[in-house]
Amino acid sequence: MTTWLQVKDALKAPVGSTITVKGWVRTRRDSKAEGGLSFVHLHDGTCFDPIQIVATGELSNYTSEVTKLTTHCAIEADGVIVQNPKGGNEIKATAVRVVGWVENPDTYPIQPKPHTMEYLREQGHLRVRTNTFGAVARVRHTLSMAMHRFFHERGFFYVHTPIITASDAEGAGQMFRVSTLDLMNLPTGGLKAHGDKLAPAAAHPGGIDFSKDFFGKEAHLTVSGQLNVETYACALSRVYTFGPTFRAENSNTARHLSEFWMVEPEIAFADLQDDARLAEEFIKHLINACLTERADDMKFFDERIEKGLLARLRDVLDKPFRHLPYTDGINILEDAVAKGVKFEYPISWGKDLQSEHERYLTEKHFQQPVVLMNYPKQIKAFYMRVNAPGTDGAPGDTVAAMDVLVPGVGEIIGGSQREERLDVLDARLDEMKLLKESYWWYRDLRRFGTVPHAGFGLGFERAMMFITGMQNVRDVIPFPRAPGLAEF
Amino acid sequence: MTTWLQVKDALKAPVGSTITVKGWVRTRRDSKAEGGLSFVHLHDGTCFDPIQIVATGELSNYTSEVTKLTTHCAIEADGVIVQNPKGGNEIKATAVRVVGWVENPDTYPIQPKPHTMEYLREQGHLRVRTNTFGAVARVRHTLSMAMHRFFHERGFFYVHTPIITASDAEGAGQMFRVSTLDLMNLPTGGLKAHGDKLAPAAAHPGGIDFSKDFFGKEAHLTVSGQLNVETYACALSRVYTFGPTFRAENSNTARHLSEFWMVEPEIAFADLQDDARLAEEFIKHLINACLTERADDMKFFDERIEKGLLARLRDVLDKPFRHLPYTDGINILEDAVAKGVKFEYPISWGKDLQSEHERYLTEKHFQQPVVLMNYPKQIKAFYMRVNAPGTDGAPGDTVAAMDVLVPGVGEIIGGSQREERLDVLDARLDEMKLLKESYWWYRDLRRFGTVPHAGFGLGFERAMMFITGMQNVRDVIPFPRAPGLAEF
C-alpha cells in the first residue's frame, strides 16, 4: 500500500516518491507511441492544477480501461513521481484502477469544453467540477476562513443570531413567511395578516389567526442579525454574525439573491470613524488572504474572468481608502452632471446614490475605494445615530451612516454608528411610525448601561464578486435562490 | 490619552502601566475608609474575570457618581495597574467616567444575584451579561473557531448549502414552509398542498397552486445540507457545511430546538471506518480547544454547572473510542434487561435506540464514548450504503451507519457511508416509495464518476451541552426557537 497524496501535495512531492492519487479525470490524451501511451490529467479539487498521469501499454488494463477513460471518470492511480519535461511533477503510473465510470460520456453534461454560465447554472450539482466553479468554491472557503480569522484575532466573538424572527429587524425589506399552518384549512378571525405598522395586536375580522401557527405569532426569515447582535455587543464588547439572510424582493438581476450570506460585526465603545477603520482593515485583510492563499485560483480569475483583476485588487491594497462626506459626494456628482456626465437617475442632496453614482465616485473620480459618510436622515434606518445639525456643512439632518464603495462593484459595505440615546431613538421611532413596544428589548439596551457602538454589514457574495471578478451573483454561491429559482 | 486595554489584557499588563478600561460594572462595594474608598468590578466580556477598580474620594465625581454606580452601568476608567494584595492586577483609578447609567437600578432585570435559567430565558437580550451566559457565548465562539480550524487544516472546504429548499432532503422530518403567498387570497386549483410521496405533479382540485409562489413551487427550510454537500464532495474531495437547520416538530423538550446549527463533513474515497476515525479526531479536537483556549470559562462550568465536567472531558480525551456493531450493542442491552436493568422502551434487534439505551451503553456499560455501527436497514435513511448480508452476524440487512454516543449526552454524531452504487440506491428509493425523479441530481452523482464517500452530522448545540454541562439546549444558543417561542 503506497501513500495516498492529494493532488496539491503530489504536485510538490519529491521526485522518486511512490504514491497513490485519487480523483477524477479532467482529460485524456493518447499518444501514437508504439505499445500504448496515454496522458491522463487527474484533479481532486484540492488545487487549481490537475496532475498528469503517464500510463503505458504495460498496464494490464491499458486497452480495456485506461484508453476508455473520459472526463470525470473516478480513478485511483499508483505510481512514481517523475519530473515533467516541461517542469513540474507528473506520475508514471504502475496501476490505474477505475472507481466510477461516466455513463454515456457523449451526453455527460460537463464536457471538456467551454460552457456558458447560464448552462452551468442548470447543472448546479455538477458545475463545481469545472475549473471556474472549483476555483470559486476554494476562494469562497478561503474568504470565509480569512473572515473568521480576522475577527478572532481581534477578540471578536462569533454570535449565531436567529434565522426565524417574529420582528421585522430593520423595518425594511420584504420578508418570507415561515409557517406550518395548513393552507387548506387556515385559522381565521385572528390578527390582520399584513397589518399597518401601527395596527394594534387585536383581532381583525377575516384575518389569519397566527396564534395557531407554530411560533404562536407570524414569523419570517431574518433580513439582518444586527439588532440581535447589538445585544451581545453591549456585554461582550466585540462580536460579529455570519449567516444567511433573506429578501423576498421580486428582483431578477445579476446582483440580487433571495438568500445570501452576510457578515455583521458590532463594536462597543466605538464611533463611525472606528467603524470605517475596521471596514478598511477588513477588506484589505480579505483581499490579501485570497491573493496569498489561493494564488493559483486568483491567477485563473485574472486570466479568464476579469483581465486586470489582480492589478485592481493590489491597487485597493496599496492606497488608504478615501473618506468623504455624503454632502461632498453629492457636490462632486452634481459638478459631473454640470460638466456633461450622464446618469440614468437624477441625483441631488437627500437622494440615495444609485449604483451608477457609486461607481462614478469610486471608479472614475477617485479611482480608489471611497467611504461615504453621514447620509441624510430621511433615507436611512431608525437605528442610525443622529448627527449634530450642520455636520459636514450638510443642508439637512444627517445620521452617522457610511457606505464603502469599491471599484468593480460599488457598495460593498454599509454601516453606521448606532443611536445609543434613548430619547433620540424614541423620537426616530415615532417619526418613522414604528411601534416602540415592538422594539422594547432593543430600547432596553439604551436604558441599561448604554454605550456608543457601531457596526457594518458586508454582503458575502458581493465580496466574492469583488475578489473574483465573477459578474453574476448566482455564480459565487453554490446553490442560488431567486424568484422562481430553488433548484437542488 | 492613555492606552485602552481590554479587561483580559489589563489583567496581564505590567504593574505600573497607565491604562484605560471600558466596560460595565458587575458589582460595587464601598469601604468605610475615611475620605471614601470603593471597589468596582468591571467586565467587558473579553474573559470570565472582571478587573477590580479602586476608586477613592479624591476623584472629583466620587460622591456624585462613583458611589451611585450599579450593576451594568457603563463606565470608562483611567488608572495605574497595581498589584492586588490577594494577587493579580487591579487598577488604581485616576478618573472614572460614566458612559451609560442603569435606569431604575432596583428594577433592572439582571440583578447581581442568582437567577433561574427559566427567568433568564425571558431576558434573552440581557442574559449574556451574566457570568453563565457570557461563558456560554465565549465557549460557543471557541467551538466554532475550533471546528473551522479542524477542517481547514485537513484540507476541507467550507460549502454554504442552501437554507431554502424545494426538496425534502432526507425524506424525513417535518419542515417549515417558506412562502410569500397572500394568505387572505390563496391561489387554488394547483398542486396538492400535502401530496403523497408518489402523487404525480398534477393539479388537484381545491389544492394550492404553488406555481404562483415566490419560487414557483412549494419551498421549505432545510433539515440538512448533506445531499447538497455530497455534490461538492464528488469534485473537491473533502468538504463540510456549517449552518442553521430546521425541524418543525412540536416537541417542547430540553434537547430539541426548531432552529439549530449543524456541522456536516463529507469525504470522498472514504468508508465508514474513515468516517468514524474523523468523528473521533473531531470531537477530541473540539474538547481540547475549549479546555486550552477557555480554561477560565471551563473552570466556571466545572464548579458551578456540572461538578466533574473537566474530569469527564479529560476522560474522553484519554481513551480511544469504543467501536461496536449495533448488533452487539443490542445483545448487551438485552443482557442488561435480563439482569434486571429497567428501560422505559423495550429494545430488540431492528429497533432504534432511545436516549436511555444510548446512555446505558456509553455511561454505564463502557464508561467511554462508543461508536455504534451498522444499523438495521429498515430504521435508516435511503442514502446509507447497504452492507453485505450477515455483516457483524446481524440477523437482518444492515447499512453502513454509525452513531457516536458520549457520556452526559448520548448521541452526539450520526453518520454513514453513502450508497454510491446507482442500482442499489434506486432499489432503496423504490423500497421506501421515494420518487426517483425527485432525486435526479443526487442520482447523477452515481451516474458520473461515482466514488465511495461518507460523512456525518454533529448537532452544534448538542456539542455545546456536552462540553459545557449546560442542561437545556435553549441555554446554549443565543436566541432559541421552539414551538411558541420566537422572541427577540
Short mmCIF file of C-alpha atoms in Angstrom, two decimals, chain B residues 237-390:
data_model
loop_
_atom_site.label_atom_id
_atom_site.label_comp_id
_atom_site.label_asym_id
_atom_site.label_seq_id
_atom_site.Cartn_x
_atom_site.Cartn_y
_atom_site.Cartn_z
CA SER B 237 -12.89 15.53 -2.18
CA ARG B 238 -13.27 16.98 1.34
CA VAL B 239 -15.94 19.48 2.21
CA TYR B 240 -18.19 20.48 5.08
CA THR B 241 -21.20 22.60 5.79
CA PHE B 242 -21.91 24.65 8.88
CA GLY B 243 -25.23 26.40 9.03
CA PRO B 244 -28.69 26.53 10.52
CA THR B 245 -31.08 23.62 10.02
CA PHE B 246 -34.73 23.35 10.98
CA ARG B 247 -37.30 20.92 12.36
CA ALA B 248 -40.98 21.80 12.61
CA GLU B 249 -41.60 19.14 15.23
CA ASN B 250 -43.89 20.05 18.04
CA SER B 251 -41.56 18.82 20.78
CA ASN B 252 -41.04 21.06 23.75
CA THR B 253 -38.06 19.38 25.43
CA ALA B 254 -34.71 20.38 26.89
CA ARG B 255 -32.99 18.65 23.96
CA HIS B 256 -34.85 19.94 20.90
CA LEU B 257 -34.86 23.22 19.02
CA SER B 258 -36.76 24.24 15.91
CA GLU B 259 -33.68 26.04 14.63
CA PHE B 260 -30.21 24.71 15.35
CA TRP B 261 -26.76 24.69 13.81
CA MET B 262 -25.23 21.65 12.28
CA VAL B 263 -21.75 20.69 11.07
CA GLU B 264 -21.69 18.18 8.24
CA PRO B 265 -18.38 17.00 6.77
CA GLU B 266 -18.35 14.79 3.68
CA ILE B 267 -15.30 12.90 2.44
CA ALA B 268 -14.73 11.24 -0.92
CA PHE B 269 -12.81 7.99 -1.31
CA ALA B 270 -13.76 7.06 2.23
CA ASP B 271 -15.67 4.34 4.03
CA LEU B 272 -17.41 4.04 7.39
CA GLN B 273 -14.15 3.35 9.24
CA ASP B 274 -12.64 6.55 7.86
CA ASP B 275 -15.79 8.36 8.90
CA ALA B 276 -15.59 7.03 12.46
CA ARG B 277 -11.91 7.97 12.72
CA LEU B 278 -12.68 11.50 11.55
CA ALA B 279 -15.52 11.82 14.05
CA GLU B 280 -13.33 10.76 16.96
CA GLU B 281 -10.49 13.04 15.98
CA PHE B 282 -13.00 15.87 15.57
CA ILE B 283 -14.64 15.51 18.98
CA LYS B 284 -11.28 15.31 20.72
CA HIS B 285 -10.07 18.37 18.85
CA LEU B 286 -13.14 20.34 19.97
CA ILE B 287 -12.77 19.37 23.62
CA ASN B 288 -9.09 20.12 23.60
CA ALA B 289 -9.60 23.57 22.09
CA CYS B 290 -12.16 24.56 24.70
CA LEU B 291 -10.06 23.25 27.58
CA THR B 292 -6.96 25.13 26.47
CA GLU B 293 -8.40 28.30 24.98
CA ARG B 294 -11.19 28.91 27.51
CA ALA B 295 -9.76 27.48 30.70
CA ASP B 296 -11.41 30.31 32.65
CA ASP B 297 -14.93 29.60 31.45
CA MET B 298 -14.48 25.82 31.60
CA LYS B 299 -13.40 26.11 35.24
CA PHE B 300 -16.62 28.00 35.93
CA PHE B 301 -18.74 25.31 34.26
CA ASP B 302 -16.92 22.65 36.25
CA GLU B 303 -17.52 24.46 39.53
CA ARG B 304 -21.00 25.84 39.02
CA ILE B 305 -22.81 23.96 36.25
CA GLU B 306 -21.62 20.34 36.32
CA LYS B 307 -19.31 19.12 39.06
CA GLY B 308 -16.74 16.82 37.49
CA LEU B 309 -17.16 18.23 33.99
CA LEU B 310 -13.44 18.66 33.40
CA ALA B 311 -12.70 15.11 34.57
CA ARG B 312 -15.41 13.77 32.25
CA LEU B 313 -13.98 15.63 29.28
CA ARG B 314 -10.38 14.66 30.03
CA ASP B 315 -11.50 11.08 30.27
CA VAL B 316 -12.97 11.30 26.77
CA LEU B 317 -9.68 12.73 25.52
CA ASP B 318 -7.61 9.98 27.11
CA LYS B 319 -9.29 6.86 25.75
CA PRO B 320 -9.80 5.66 22.20
CA PHE B 321 -13.50 5.46 21.34
CA ARG B 322 -15.02 2.01 21.57
CA HIS B 323 -16.22 0.73 18.18
CA LEU B 324 -19.13 -1.66 18.42
CA PRO B 325 -21.57 -3.23 15.95
CA TYR B 326 -25.17 -2.26 16.56
CA THR B 327 -25.92 -5.99 16.76
CA ASP B 328 -23.50 -6.38 19.69
CA GLY B 329 -24.96 -3.27 21.31
CA ILE B 330 -28.40 -4.86 21.22
CA ASN B 331 -27.01 -8.03 22.80
CA ILE B 332 -25.52 -6.01 25.65
CA LEU B 333 -28.82 -4.19 26.21
CA GLU B 334 -30.82 -7.42 26.13
CA ASP B 335 -28.40 -8.97 28.61
CA ALA B 336 -28.82 -5.95 30.83
CA VAL B 337 -32.61 -6.29 30.71
CA ALA B 338 -32.27 -10.00 31.54
CA LYS B 339 -30.17 -8.99 34.55
CA GLY B 340 -32.86 -6.62 35.76
CA VAL B 341 -31.99 -3.23 34.25
CA LYS B 342 -35.23 -1.34 33.58
CA PHE B 343 -35.74 0.71 30.43
CA GLU B 344 -38.85 2.70 29.61
CA TYR B 345 -38.81 1.49 25.98
CA PRO B 346 -38.36 -2.16 25.01
CA ILE B 347 -35.28 -2.87 22.93
CA SER B 348 -34.54 -5.63 20.45
CA TRP B 349 -32.76 -6.07 17.12
CA GLY B 350 -34.37 -3.89 14.49
CA LYS B 351 -35.41 -1.13 16.87
CA ASP B 352 -33.79 2.27 17.07
CA LEU B 353 -32.03 3.05 20.34
CA GLN B 354 -33.67 5.53 22.67
CA SER B 355 -31.63 8.02 24.65
CA GLU B 356 -31.82 5.75 27.74
CA HIS B 357 -30.25 2.86 25.77
CA GLU B 358 -27.52 5.04 24.33
CA ARG B 359 -26.66 6.41 27.72
CA TYR B 360 -26.64 2.96 29.28
CA LEU B 361 -24.05 1.82 26.77
CA THR B 362 -21.78 4.86 26.98
CA GLU B 363 -22.23 5.79 30.66
CA LYS B 364 -22.83 2.52 32.45
CA HIS B 365 -21.53 -0.34 30.37
CA PHE B 366 -18.45 1.07 28.67
CA GLN B 367 -17.97 4.34 30.55
CA GLN B 368 -16.43 5.87 27.46
CA PRO B 369 -17.58 7.14 24.05
CA VAL B 370 -18.97 4.43 21.82
CA VAL B 371 -19.25 4.34 18.04
CA LEU B 372 -22.20 2.11 17.24
CA MET B 373 -22.03 0.85 13.66
CA ASN B 374 -24.04 -0.97 11.01
CA TYR B 375 -27.67 -0.40 11.86
CA PRO B 376 -30.70 -2.30 10.57
CA LYS B 377 -31.60 -1.07 7.11
CA GLN B 378 -35.26 -0.53 7.91
CA ILE B 379 -34.65 2.21 10.51
CA LYS B 380 -32.21 4.24 8.45
CA ALA B 381 -32.31 6.69 5.53
CA PHE B 382 -32.31 5.71 1.88
CA TYR B 383 -28.85 7.11 1.14
CA MET B 384 -26.92 4.87 3.53
CA ARG B 385 -24.79 2.17 1.97
CA VAL B 386 -26.26 -1.33 2.13
CA ASN B 387 -23.88 -3.81 3.78
CA ALA B 388 -23.17 -7.33 2.62
CA PRO B 389 -25.66 -9.77 4.18
CA GLY B 390 -24.58 -11.11 7.55
#
